[in-house]
PDB file of C-alpha atoms in Angstrom:
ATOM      1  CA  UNK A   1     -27.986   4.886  18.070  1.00 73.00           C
ATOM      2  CA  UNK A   2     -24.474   3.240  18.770  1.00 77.00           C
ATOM      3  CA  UNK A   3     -22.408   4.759  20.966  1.00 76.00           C
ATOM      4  CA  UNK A   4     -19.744   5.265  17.867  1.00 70.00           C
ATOM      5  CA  UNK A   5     -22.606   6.727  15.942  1.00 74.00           C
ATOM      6  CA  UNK A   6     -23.232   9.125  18.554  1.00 78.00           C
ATOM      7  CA  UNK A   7     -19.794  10.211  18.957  1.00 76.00           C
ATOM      8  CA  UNK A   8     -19.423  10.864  15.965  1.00 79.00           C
ATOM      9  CA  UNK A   9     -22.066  12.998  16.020  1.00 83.00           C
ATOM     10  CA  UNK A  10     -20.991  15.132  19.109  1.00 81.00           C
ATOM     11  CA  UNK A  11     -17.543  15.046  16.761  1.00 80.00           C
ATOM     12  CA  UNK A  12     -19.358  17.153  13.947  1.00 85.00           C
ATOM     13  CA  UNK A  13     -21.279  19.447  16.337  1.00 86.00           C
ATOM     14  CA  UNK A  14     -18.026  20.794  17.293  1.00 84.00           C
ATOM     15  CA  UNK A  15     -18.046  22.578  13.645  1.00 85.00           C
ATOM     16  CA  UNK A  16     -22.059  23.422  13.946  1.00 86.00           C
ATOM     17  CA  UNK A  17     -20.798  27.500  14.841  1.00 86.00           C
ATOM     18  CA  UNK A  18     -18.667  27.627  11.886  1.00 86.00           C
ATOM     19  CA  UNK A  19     -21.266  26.659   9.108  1.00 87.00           C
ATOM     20  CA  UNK A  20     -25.025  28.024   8.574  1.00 86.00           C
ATOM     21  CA  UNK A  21     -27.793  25.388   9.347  1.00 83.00           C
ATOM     22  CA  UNK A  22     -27.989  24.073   5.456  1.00 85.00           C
ATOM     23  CA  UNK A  23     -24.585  23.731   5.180  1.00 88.00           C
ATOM     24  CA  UNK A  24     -23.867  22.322   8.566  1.00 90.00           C
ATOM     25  CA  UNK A  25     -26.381  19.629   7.482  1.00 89.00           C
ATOM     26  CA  UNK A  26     -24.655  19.250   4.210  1.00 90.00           C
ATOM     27  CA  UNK A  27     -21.205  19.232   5.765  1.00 90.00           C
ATOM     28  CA  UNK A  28     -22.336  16.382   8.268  1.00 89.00           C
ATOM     29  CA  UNK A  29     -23.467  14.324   5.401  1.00 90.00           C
ATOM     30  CA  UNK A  30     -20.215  14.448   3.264  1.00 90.00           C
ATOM     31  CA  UNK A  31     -18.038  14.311   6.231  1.00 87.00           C
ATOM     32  CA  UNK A  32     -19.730  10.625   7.017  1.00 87.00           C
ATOM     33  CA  UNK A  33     -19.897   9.682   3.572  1.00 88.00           C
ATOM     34  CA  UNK A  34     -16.049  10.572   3.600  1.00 85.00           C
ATOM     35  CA  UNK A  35     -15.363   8.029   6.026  1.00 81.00           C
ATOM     36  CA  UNK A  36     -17.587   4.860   4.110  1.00 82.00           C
ATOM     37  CA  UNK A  37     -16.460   6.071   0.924  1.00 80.00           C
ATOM     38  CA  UNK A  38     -13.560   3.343  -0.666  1.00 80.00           C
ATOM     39  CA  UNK A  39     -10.966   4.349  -2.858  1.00 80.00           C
ATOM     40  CA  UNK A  40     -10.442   8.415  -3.954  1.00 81.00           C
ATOM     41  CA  UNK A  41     -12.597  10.455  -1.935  1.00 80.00           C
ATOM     42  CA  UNK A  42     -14.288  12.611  -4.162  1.00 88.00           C
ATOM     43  CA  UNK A  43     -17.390  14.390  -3.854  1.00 88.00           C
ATOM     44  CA  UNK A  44     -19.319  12.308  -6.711  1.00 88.00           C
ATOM     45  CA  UNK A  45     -17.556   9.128  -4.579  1.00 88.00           C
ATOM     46  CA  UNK A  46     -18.422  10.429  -1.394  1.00 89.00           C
ATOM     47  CA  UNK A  47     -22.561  10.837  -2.639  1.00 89.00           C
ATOM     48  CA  UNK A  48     -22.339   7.458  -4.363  1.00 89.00           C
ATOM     49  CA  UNK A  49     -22.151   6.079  -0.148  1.00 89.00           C
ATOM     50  CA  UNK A  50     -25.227   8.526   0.662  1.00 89.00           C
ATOM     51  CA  UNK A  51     -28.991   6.841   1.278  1.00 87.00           C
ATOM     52  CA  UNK A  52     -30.501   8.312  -2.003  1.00 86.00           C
ATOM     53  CA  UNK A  53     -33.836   8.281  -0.393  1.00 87.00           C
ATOM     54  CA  UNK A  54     -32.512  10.751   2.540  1.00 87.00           C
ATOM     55  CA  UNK A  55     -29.470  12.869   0.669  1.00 87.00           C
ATOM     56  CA  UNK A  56     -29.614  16.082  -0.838  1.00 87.00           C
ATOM     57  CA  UNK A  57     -29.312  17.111  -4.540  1.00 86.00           C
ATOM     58  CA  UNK A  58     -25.845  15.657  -5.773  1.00 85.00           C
ATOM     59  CA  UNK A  59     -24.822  19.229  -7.258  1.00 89.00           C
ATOM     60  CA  UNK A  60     -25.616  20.920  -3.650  1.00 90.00           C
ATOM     61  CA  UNK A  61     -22.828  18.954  -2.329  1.00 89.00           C
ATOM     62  CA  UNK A  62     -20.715  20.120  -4.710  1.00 89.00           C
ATOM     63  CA  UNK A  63     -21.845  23.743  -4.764  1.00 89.00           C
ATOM     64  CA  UNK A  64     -20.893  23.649  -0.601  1.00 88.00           C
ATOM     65  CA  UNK A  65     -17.109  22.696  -1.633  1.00 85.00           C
ATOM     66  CA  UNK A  66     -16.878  25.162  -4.359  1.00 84.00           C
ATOM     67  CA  UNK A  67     -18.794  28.163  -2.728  1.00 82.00           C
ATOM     68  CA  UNK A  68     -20.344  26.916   0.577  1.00 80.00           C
ATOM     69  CA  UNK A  69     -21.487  29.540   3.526  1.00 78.00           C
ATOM     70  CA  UNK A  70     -18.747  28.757   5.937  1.00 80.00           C
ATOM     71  CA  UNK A  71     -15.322  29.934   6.857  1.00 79.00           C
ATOM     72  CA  UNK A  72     -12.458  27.649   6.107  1.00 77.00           C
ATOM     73  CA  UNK A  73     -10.151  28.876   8.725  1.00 79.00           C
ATOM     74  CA  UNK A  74     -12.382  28.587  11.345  1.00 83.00           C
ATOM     75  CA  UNK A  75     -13.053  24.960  10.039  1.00 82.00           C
ATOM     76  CA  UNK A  76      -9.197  23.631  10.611  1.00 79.00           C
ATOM     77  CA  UNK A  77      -9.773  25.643  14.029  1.00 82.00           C
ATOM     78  CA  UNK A  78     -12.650  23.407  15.299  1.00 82.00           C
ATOM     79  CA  UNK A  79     -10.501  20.908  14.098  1.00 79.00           C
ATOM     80  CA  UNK A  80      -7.436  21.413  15.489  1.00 80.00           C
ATOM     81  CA  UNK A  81      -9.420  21.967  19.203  1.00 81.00           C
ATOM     82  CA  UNK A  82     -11.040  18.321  19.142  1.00 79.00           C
ATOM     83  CA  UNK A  83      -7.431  16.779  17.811  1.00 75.00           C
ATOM     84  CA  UNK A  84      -5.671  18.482  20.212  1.00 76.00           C
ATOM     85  CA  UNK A  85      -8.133  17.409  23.228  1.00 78.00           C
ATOM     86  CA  UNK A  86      -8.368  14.459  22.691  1.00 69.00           C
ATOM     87  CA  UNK A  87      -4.415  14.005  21.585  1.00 63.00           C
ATOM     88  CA  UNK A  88      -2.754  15.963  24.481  1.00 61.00           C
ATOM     89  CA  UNK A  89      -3.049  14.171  27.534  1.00 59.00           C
ATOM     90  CA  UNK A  90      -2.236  11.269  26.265  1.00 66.00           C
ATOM     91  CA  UNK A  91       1.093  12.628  24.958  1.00 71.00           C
ATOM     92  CA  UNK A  92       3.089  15.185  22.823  1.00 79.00           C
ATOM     93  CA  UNK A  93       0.669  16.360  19.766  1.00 81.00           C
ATOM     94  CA  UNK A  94       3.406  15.575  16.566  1.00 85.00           C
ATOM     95  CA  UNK A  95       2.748  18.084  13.661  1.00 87.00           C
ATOM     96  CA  UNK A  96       4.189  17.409  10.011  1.00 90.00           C
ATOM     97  CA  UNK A  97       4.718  20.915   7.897  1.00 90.00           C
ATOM     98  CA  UNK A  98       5.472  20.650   4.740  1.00 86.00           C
ATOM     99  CA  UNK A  99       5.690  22.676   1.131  1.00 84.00           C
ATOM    100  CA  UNK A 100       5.085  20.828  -2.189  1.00 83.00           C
ATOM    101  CA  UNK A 101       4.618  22.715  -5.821  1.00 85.00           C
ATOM    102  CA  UNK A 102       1.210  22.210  -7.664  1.00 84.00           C
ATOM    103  CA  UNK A 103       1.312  22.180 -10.907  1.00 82.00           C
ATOM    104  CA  UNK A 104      -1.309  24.635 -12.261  1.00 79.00           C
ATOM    105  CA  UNK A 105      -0.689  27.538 -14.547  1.00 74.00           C
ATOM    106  CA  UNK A 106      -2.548  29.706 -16.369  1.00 76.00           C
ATOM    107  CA  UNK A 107      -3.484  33.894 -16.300  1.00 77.00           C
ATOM    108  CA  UNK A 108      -6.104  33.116 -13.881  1.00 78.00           C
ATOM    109  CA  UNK A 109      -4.628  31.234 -11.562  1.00 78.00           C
ATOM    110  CA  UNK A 110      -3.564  33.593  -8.532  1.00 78.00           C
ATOM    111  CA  UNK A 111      -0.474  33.373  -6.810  1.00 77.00           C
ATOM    112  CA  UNK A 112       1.147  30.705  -9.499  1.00 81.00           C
ATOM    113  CA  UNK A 113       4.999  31.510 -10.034  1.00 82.00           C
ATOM    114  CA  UNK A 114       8.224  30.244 -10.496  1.00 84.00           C
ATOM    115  CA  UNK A 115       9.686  28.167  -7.322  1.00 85.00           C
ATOM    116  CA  UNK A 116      11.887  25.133  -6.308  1.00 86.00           C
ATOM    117  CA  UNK A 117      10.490  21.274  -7.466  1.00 86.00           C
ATOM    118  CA  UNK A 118      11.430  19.310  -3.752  1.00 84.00           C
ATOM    119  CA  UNK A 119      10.523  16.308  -6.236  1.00 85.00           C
ATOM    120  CA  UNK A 120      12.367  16.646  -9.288  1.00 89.00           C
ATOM    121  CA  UNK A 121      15.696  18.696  -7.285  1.00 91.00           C
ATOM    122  CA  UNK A 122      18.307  16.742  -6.411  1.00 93.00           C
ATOM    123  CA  UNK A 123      21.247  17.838  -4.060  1.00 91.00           C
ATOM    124  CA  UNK A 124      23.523  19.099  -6.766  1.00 94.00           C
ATOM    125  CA  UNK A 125      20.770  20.340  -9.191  1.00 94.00           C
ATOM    126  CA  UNK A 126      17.794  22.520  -8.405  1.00 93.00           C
ATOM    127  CA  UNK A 127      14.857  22.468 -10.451  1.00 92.00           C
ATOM    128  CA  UNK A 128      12.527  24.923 -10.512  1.00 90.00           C
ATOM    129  CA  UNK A 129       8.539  24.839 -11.842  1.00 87.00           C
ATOM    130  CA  UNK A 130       5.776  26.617 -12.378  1.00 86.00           C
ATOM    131  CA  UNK A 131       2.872  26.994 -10.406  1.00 85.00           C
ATOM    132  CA  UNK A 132       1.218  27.469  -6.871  1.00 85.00           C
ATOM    133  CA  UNK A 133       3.415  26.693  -3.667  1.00 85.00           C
ATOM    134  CA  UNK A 134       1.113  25.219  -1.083  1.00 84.00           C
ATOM    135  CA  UNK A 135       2.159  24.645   2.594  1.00 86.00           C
ATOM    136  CA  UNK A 136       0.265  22.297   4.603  1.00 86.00           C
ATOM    137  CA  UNK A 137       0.202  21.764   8.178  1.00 86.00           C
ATOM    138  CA  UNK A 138      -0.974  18.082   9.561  1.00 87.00           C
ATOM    139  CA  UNK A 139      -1.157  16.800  12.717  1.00 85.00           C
ATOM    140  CA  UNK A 140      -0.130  13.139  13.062  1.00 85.00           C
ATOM    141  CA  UNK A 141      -3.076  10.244  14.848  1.00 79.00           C
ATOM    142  CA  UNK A 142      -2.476   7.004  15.652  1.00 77.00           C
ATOM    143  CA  UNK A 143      -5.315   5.045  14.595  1.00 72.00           C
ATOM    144  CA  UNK A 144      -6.991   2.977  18.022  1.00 71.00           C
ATOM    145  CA  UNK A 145      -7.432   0.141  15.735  1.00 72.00           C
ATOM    146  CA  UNK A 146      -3.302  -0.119  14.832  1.00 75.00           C
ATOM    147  CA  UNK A 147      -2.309   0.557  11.320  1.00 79.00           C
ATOM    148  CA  UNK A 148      -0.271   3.436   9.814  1.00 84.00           C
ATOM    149  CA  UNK A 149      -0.325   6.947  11.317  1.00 82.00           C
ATOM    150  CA  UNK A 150      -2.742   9.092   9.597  1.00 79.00           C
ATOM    151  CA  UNK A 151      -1.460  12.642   9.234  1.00 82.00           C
ATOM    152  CA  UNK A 152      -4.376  15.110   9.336  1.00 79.00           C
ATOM    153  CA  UNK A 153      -4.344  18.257   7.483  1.00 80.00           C
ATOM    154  CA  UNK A 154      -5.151  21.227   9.592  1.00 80.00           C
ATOM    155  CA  UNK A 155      -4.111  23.989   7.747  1.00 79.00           C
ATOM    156  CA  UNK A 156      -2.866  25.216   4.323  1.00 77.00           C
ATOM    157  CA  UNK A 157      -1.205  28.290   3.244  1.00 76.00           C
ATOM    158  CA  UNK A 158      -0.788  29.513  -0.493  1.00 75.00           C
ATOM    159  CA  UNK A 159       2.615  31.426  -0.521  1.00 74.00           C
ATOM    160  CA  UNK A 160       3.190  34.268  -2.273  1.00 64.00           C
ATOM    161  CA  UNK A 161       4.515  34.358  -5.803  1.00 54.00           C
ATOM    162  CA  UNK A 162       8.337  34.173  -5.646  1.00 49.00           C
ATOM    163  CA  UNK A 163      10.533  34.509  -9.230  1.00 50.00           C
ATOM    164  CA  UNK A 164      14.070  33.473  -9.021  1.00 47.00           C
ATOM    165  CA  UNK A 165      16.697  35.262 -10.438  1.00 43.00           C
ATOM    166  CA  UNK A 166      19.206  32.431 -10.891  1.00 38.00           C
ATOM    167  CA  UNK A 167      19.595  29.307  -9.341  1.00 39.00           C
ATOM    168  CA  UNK A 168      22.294  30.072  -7.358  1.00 34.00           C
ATOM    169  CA  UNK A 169      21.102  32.741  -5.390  1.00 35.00           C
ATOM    170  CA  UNK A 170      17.772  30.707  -3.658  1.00 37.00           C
ATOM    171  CA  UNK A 171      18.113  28.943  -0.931  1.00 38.00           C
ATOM    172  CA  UNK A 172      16.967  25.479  -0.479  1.00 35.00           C
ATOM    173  CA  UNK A 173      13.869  25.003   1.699  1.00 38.00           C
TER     174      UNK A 173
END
């Protein structure tokens, strides 16, 4: 094995604790696929890059997203650790926060309410829609091979629901 292949492999042993053995295997398999696949990055794209003679069922990949055997929060933990090591003696780690509206509505969807549009707002009229209000933490690598930062998501919250009562009494975020 290269020594970028194994690497990468020590890489995705850091998140072995946080996943059972199945879906640790799983996990390592999308999570290289991820990084050959072209374009969107979709699971169906992701298995498309997969050796058919060596990968999994194509719905078990899926079923590991949607209702896998592992902890998310202790995912962006492992994360964060082998960012952070290998980021911080080489400088200042930079981390990006930021809150953006998705639209999705519905009686089902939890947490979905009424709250500012950053997008469609504008600095002398505030528009407000409807759905979930996700937060997102990323930390910010430079590439070794030069190119455009790559911000990393880390973290994400879900805030609460939050209904206006007019306009004029929320304040901008």
């Amino acid at each position: 094995m290269s020594p970028a292949g194994s690497a990468w492999k020590a890489l995705l042993a850091r998140a072995a604790g946080v996943f059972t053995a199945p879906s640790f295997n799983l996990f390592s398999e999308l999570a290289s696929a991820w990084v050959c696949a072209t374009g969107r990055r979709t699971v169906c794209s992701m298995v498309a890059v997969m050796d058919p003679a060596t990968r999994s069922a194509h719905d078990a990949y899926h079923r590991l997203v949607r209702a896998g055997a592992f902890g998310l929060e202790a995912l962006w933990t492992a994360m964060v650790a082998v960012v952070v090591e290998h980021l911080g003696p080489e400088g200042p780690v930079i981390c990006y926060l930021d809150d953006t509206l998705f639209h999705r509505a519905g009686r089902k969807v939890d947490g979905a309410g009424s709250f500012r549009d950053a997008v469609r707002s504008t600095r002398s009229r505030v528009v407000y829609g409807f759905g979930l209000n996700l937060v997102v933490l990323a930390v910010r690598i430079d590439p070794p091979w030069g190119g455009m930062p790559v911000a990393l998501p880390v973290g994400w919250h879900c805030t609460a629901r939050e209904e206006p009562s007019s306009p004029l009494s929320q304040s901008c975020s």
